[in-house]
Short mmCIF file of C-alpha atoms and ligand atoms in Angstrom, two decimals:
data_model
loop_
_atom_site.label_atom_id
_atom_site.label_comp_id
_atom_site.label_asym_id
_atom_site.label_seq_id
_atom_site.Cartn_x
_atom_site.Cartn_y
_atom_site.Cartn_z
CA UNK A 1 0.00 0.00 0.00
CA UNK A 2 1.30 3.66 -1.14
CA UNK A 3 1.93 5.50 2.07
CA UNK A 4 -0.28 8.93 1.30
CA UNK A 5 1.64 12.32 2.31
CA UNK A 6 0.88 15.20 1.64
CA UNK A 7 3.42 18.17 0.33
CA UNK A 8 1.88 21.48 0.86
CA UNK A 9 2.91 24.77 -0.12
CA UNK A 10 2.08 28.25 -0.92
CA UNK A 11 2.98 31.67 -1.77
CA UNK A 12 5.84 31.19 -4.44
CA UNK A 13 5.59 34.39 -6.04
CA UNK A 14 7.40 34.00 -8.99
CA UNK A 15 10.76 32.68 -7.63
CA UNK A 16 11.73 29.82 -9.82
CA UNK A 17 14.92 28.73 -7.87
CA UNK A 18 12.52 28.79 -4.47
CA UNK A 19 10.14 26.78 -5.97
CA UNK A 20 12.42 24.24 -7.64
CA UNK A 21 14.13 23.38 -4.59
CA UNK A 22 10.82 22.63 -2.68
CA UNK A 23 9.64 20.32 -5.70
CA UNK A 24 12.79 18.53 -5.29
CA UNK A 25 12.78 17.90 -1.86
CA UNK A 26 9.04 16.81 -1.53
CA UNK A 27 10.56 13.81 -4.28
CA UNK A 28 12.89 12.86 -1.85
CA UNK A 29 10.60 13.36 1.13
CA UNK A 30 8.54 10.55 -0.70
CA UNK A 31 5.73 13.21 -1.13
CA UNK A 32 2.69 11.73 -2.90
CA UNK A 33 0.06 14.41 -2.99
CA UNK A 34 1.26 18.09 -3.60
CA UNK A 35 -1.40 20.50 -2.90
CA UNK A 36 -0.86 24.24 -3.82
CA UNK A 37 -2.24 26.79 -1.35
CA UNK A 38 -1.84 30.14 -4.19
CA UNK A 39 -0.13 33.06 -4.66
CA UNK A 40 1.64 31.39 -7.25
CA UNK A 41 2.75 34.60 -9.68
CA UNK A 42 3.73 38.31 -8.04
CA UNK A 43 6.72 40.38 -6.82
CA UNK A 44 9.34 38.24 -8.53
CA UNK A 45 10.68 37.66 -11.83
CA UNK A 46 9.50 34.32 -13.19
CA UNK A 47 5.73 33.93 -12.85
CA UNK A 48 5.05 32.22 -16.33
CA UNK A 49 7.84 29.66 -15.08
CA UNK A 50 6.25 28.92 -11.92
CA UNK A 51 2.92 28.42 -13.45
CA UNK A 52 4.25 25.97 -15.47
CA UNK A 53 5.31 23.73 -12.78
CA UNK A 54 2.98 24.05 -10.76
CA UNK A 55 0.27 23.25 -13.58
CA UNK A 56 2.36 20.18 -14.38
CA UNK A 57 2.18 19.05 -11.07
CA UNK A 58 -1.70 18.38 -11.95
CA UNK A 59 -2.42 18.71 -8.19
CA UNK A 60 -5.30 20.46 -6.35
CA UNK A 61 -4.27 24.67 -5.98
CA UNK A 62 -6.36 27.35 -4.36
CA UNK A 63 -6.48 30.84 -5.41
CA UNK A 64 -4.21 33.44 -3.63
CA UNK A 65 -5.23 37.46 -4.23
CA UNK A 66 -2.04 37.50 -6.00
CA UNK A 67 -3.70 35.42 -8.57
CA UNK A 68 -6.37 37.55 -8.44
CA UNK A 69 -5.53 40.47 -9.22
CA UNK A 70 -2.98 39.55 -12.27
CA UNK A 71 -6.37 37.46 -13.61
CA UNK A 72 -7.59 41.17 -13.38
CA UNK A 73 -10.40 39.92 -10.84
CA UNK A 74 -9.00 42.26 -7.77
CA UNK A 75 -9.19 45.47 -6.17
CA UNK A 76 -5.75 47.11 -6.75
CA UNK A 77 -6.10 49.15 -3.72
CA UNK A 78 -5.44 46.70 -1.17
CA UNK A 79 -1.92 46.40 -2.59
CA UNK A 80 0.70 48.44 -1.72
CA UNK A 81 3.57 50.04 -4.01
CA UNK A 82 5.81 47.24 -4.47
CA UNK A 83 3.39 44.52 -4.42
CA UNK A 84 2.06 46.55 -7.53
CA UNK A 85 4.76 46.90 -9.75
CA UNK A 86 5.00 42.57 -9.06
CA UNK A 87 1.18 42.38 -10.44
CA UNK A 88 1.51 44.79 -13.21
CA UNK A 89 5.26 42.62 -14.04
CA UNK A 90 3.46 39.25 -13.90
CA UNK A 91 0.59 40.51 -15.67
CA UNK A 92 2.78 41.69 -18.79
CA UNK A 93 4.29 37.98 -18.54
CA UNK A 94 1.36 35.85 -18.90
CA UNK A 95 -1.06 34.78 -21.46
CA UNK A 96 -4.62 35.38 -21.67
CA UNK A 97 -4.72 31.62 -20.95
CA UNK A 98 -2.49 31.74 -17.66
CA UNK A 99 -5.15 34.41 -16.31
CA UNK A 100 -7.83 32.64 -17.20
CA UNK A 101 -6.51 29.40 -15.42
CA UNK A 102 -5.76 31.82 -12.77
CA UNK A 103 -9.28 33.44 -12.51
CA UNK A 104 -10.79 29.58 -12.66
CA UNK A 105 -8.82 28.72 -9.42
CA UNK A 106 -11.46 27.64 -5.98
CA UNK A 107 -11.11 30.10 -3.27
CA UNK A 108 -11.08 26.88 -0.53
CA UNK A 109 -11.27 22.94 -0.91
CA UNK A 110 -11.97 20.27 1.46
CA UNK A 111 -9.09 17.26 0.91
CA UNK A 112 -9.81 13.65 1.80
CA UNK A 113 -9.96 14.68 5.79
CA UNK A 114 -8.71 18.87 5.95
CA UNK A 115 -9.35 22.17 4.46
CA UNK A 116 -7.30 24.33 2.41
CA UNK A 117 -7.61 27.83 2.03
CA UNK A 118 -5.04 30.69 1.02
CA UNK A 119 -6.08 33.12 3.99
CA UNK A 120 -8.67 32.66 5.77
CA UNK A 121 -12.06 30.52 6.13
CA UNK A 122 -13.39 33.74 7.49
CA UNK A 123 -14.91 35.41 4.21
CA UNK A 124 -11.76 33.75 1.93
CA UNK A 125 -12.70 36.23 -0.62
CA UNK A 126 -11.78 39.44 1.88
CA UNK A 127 -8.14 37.63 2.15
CA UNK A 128 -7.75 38.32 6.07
CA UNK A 129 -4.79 38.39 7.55
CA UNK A 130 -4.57 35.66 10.70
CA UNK A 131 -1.87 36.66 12.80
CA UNK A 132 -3.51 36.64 16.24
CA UNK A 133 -5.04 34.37 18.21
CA UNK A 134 -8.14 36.06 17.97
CA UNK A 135 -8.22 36.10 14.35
CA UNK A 136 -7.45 32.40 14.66
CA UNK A 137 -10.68 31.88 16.12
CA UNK A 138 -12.47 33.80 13.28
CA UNK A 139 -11.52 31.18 10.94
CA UNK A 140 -11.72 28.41 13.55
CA UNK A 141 -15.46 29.15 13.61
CA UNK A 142 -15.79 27.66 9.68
CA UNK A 143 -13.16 25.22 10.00
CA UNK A 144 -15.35 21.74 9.83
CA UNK A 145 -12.41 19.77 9.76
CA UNK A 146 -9.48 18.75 12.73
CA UNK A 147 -6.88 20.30 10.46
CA UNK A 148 -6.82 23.58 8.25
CA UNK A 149 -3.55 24.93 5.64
CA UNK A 150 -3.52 28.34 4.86
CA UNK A 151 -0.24 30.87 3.60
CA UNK A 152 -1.05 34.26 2.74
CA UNK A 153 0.85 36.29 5.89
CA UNK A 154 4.29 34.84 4.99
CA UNK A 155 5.19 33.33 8.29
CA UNK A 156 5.10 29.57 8.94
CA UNK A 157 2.98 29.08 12.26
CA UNK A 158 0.27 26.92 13.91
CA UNK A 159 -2.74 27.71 15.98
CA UNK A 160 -4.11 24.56 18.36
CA UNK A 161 -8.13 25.32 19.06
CA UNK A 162 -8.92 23.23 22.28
CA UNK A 163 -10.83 25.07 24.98
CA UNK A 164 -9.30 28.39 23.55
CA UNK A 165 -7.33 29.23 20.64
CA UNK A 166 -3.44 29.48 21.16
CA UNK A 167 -0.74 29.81 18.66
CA UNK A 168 2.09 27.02 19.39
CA UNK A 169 5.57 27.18 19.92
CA UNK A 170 8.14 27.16 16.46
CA UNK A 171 8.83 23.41 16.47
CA UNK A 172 10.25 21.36 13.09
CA UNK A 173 7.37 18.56 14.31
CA UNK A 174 3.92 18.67 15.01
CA UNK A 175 2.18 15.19 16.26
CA UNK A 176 -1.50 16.21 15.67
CA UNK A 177 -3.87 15.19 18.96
CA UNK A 178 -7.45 14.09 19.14
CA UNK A 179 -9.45 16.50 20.49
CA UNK A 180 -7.28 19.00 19.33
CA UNK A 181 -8.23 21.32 16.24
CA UNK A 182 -5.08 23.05 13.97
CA UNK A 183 -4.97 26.21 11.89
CA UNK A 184 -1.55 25.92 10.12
CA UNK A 185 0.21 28.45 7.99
CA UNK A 186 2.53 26.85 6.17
CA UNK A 187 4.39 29.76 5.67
CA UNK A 188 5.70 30.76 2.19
CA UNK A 189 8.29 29.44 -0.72
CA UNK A 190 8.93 32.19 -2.77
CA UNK A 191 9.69 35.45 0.14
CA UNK A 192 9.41 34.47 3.54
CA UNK A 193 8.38 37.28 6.16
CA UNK A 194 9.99 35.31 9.28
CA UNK A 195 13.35 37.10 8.93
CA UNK A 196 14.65 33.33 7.38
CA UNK A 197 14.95 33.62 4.00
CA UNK A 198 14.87 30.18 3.08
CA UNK A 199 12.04 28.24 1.04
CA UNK A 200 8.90 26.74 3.73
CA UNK A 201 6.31 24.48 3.21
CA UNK A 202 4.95 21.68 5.17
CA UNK A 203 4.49 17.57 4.62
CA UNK A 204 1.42 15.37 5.89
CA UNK A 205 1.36 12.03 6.69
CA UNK A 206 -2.14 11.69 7.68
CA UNK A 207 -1.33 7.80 8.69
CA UNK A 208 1.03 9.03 11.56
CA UNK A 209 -0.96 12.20 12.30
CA UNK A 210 1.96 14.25 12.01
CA UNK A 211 3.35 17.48 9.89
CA UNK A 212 6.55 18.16 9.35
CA UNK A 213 7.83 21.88 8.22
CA UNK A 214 10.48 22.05 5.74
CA UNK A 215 13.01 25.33 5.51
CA UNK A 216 14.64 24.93 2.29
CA UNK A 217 17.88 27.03 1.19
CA UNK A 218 18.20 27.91 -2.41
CA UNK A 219 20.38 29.79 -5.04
CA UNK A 220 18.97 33.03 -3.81
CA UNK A 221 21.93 35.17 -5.61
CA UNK A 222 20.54 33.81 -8.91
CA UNK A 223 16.71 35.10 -7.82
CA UNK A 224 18.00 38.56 -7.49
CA UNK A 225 19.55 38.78 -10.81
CA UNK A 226 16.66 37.46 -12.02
CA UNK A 227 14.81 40.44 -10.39
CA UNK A 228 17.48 43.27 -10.95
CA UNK A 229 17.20 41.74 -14.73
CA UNK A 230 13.90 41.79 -15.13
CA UNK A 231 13.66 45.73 -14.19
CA UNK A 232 11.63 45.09 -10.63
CA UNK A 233 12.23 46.97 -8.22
CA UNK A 234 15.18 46.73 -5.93
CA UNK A 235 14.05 46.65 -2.73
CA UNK A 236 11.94 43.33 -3.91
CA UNK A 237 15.74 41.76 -4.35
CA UNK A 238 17.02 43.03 -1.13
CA UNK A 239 13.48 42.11 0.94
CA UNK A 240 13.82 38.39 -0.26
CA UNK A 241 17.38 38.10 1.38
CA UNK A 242 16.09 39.55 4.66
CA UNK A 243 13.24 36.93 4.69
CA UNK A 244 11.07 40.51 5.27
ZN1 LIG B 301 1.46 36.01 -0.77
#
């Protein structure tokens, strides 16, 4: 019998060399099922690239506002500046058909036994920010199933809904307990926000209830020439090396 497990990841943002080095360590993980939690194109310099792959992965993959707005769906003034010139870069890059695939993506899915969502399963569509506990419990209160993935803030973390909501301490390991309901970020591949810039993502192996985050370090000196190339702007190089 195939052992299931689950690789998932989100928020790649057009870095090619980030996203190559998670696909090639959820091979030798023994990663079965790759799910895609969005956010695949924006701020970085190879969007069409990453769509590619993760197209070819023919996996499940929810829709980040990212996506959104380069499908032309969004409202362009939730974004700031830099996040911006990223959408209007990726936009320029992709075909009609890449937006359309984009604009066809499902806000949320339920998987075998847990959700996925790229924010939060507090109006998905409003792409909320959870950070606190108390936004936790916002999305807690539509979260049907033990276990929830999200990305969307950039920083790998979990919340644990018992009796209250409480985010957990950074550990590489999570053993998942009954009883016990989990909101976890998996944090982002493409520009971290945890000051680490390394690639994140998380595996699932449902059989032994546990999740196991990844940090992944990649030819980051060949992302920035790929941004400073592309004519991005430069603080989008320097923010990916601070993992900011
Ligand atoms: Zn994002």
């Amino acid at each position: 019998m195939i052992k299931v497990k689950y690789g998932i990841f989100s928020d790649i943002h057009s870095n090619l060399e980030a996203l190559c080095a998670v696909l090639d360590d959820m091979v030798s993980q023994g990663v079965t099922h790759p799910i895609c939690l969005g956010d695949i194109v924006g701020y970085n310099a190879s969007p069409r690239e990453c769509l590619r792959l993760v197209r070819e992965l023919n996996c499940p993959v929810i829709k980040g506002n990212h996506d959104e707005m380069v499908a032309d769906l969004g409202d362009a003034r939730n974004f700031n500046a830099l996040a911006g010139e990223g959408i209007a870069f990726s936009k320029k890059r992709l075909t009609n058909a890449d937006k359309a695939y984009l604009s066809g993506l499902p806000m949320n899915l339920r998987i075998s036994n847990f959700t996925v969502v790229h924010s939060s399963l507090d109006e998905p569509t409003k792409w909320n920010y959870i950070t606190t506990d108390l936004e936790a419990e916002s999305s807690f209160i539509y979260q049907n199933t033990q276990l929830c993935f999200c990305g969307h803030t950039h920083v790998a973390k979990v919340f644990a809904k018992s009796n209250g909501v409480r985010e957990l301490p950074k550990a590489d390991k999570l053993e998942l307990k009954k009883g016990v309901r989990y909101l976890v970020n998996v944090g982002a591949v493409g520009q971290p926000r945890d000051r680490d810039w390394r690639a994140s993502y998380v595996t699932y192996t449902p059989g032994a209830s546990l999740i196991e985050y990844r940090r992944l370090p990649y030819d980051i000196e060949l992302t920035k020439r790929r941004i400073r190339g592309s004519g991005l702007p430069e603080p989008l190089a320097v923010r990916i090396g601070m993992g900011a």
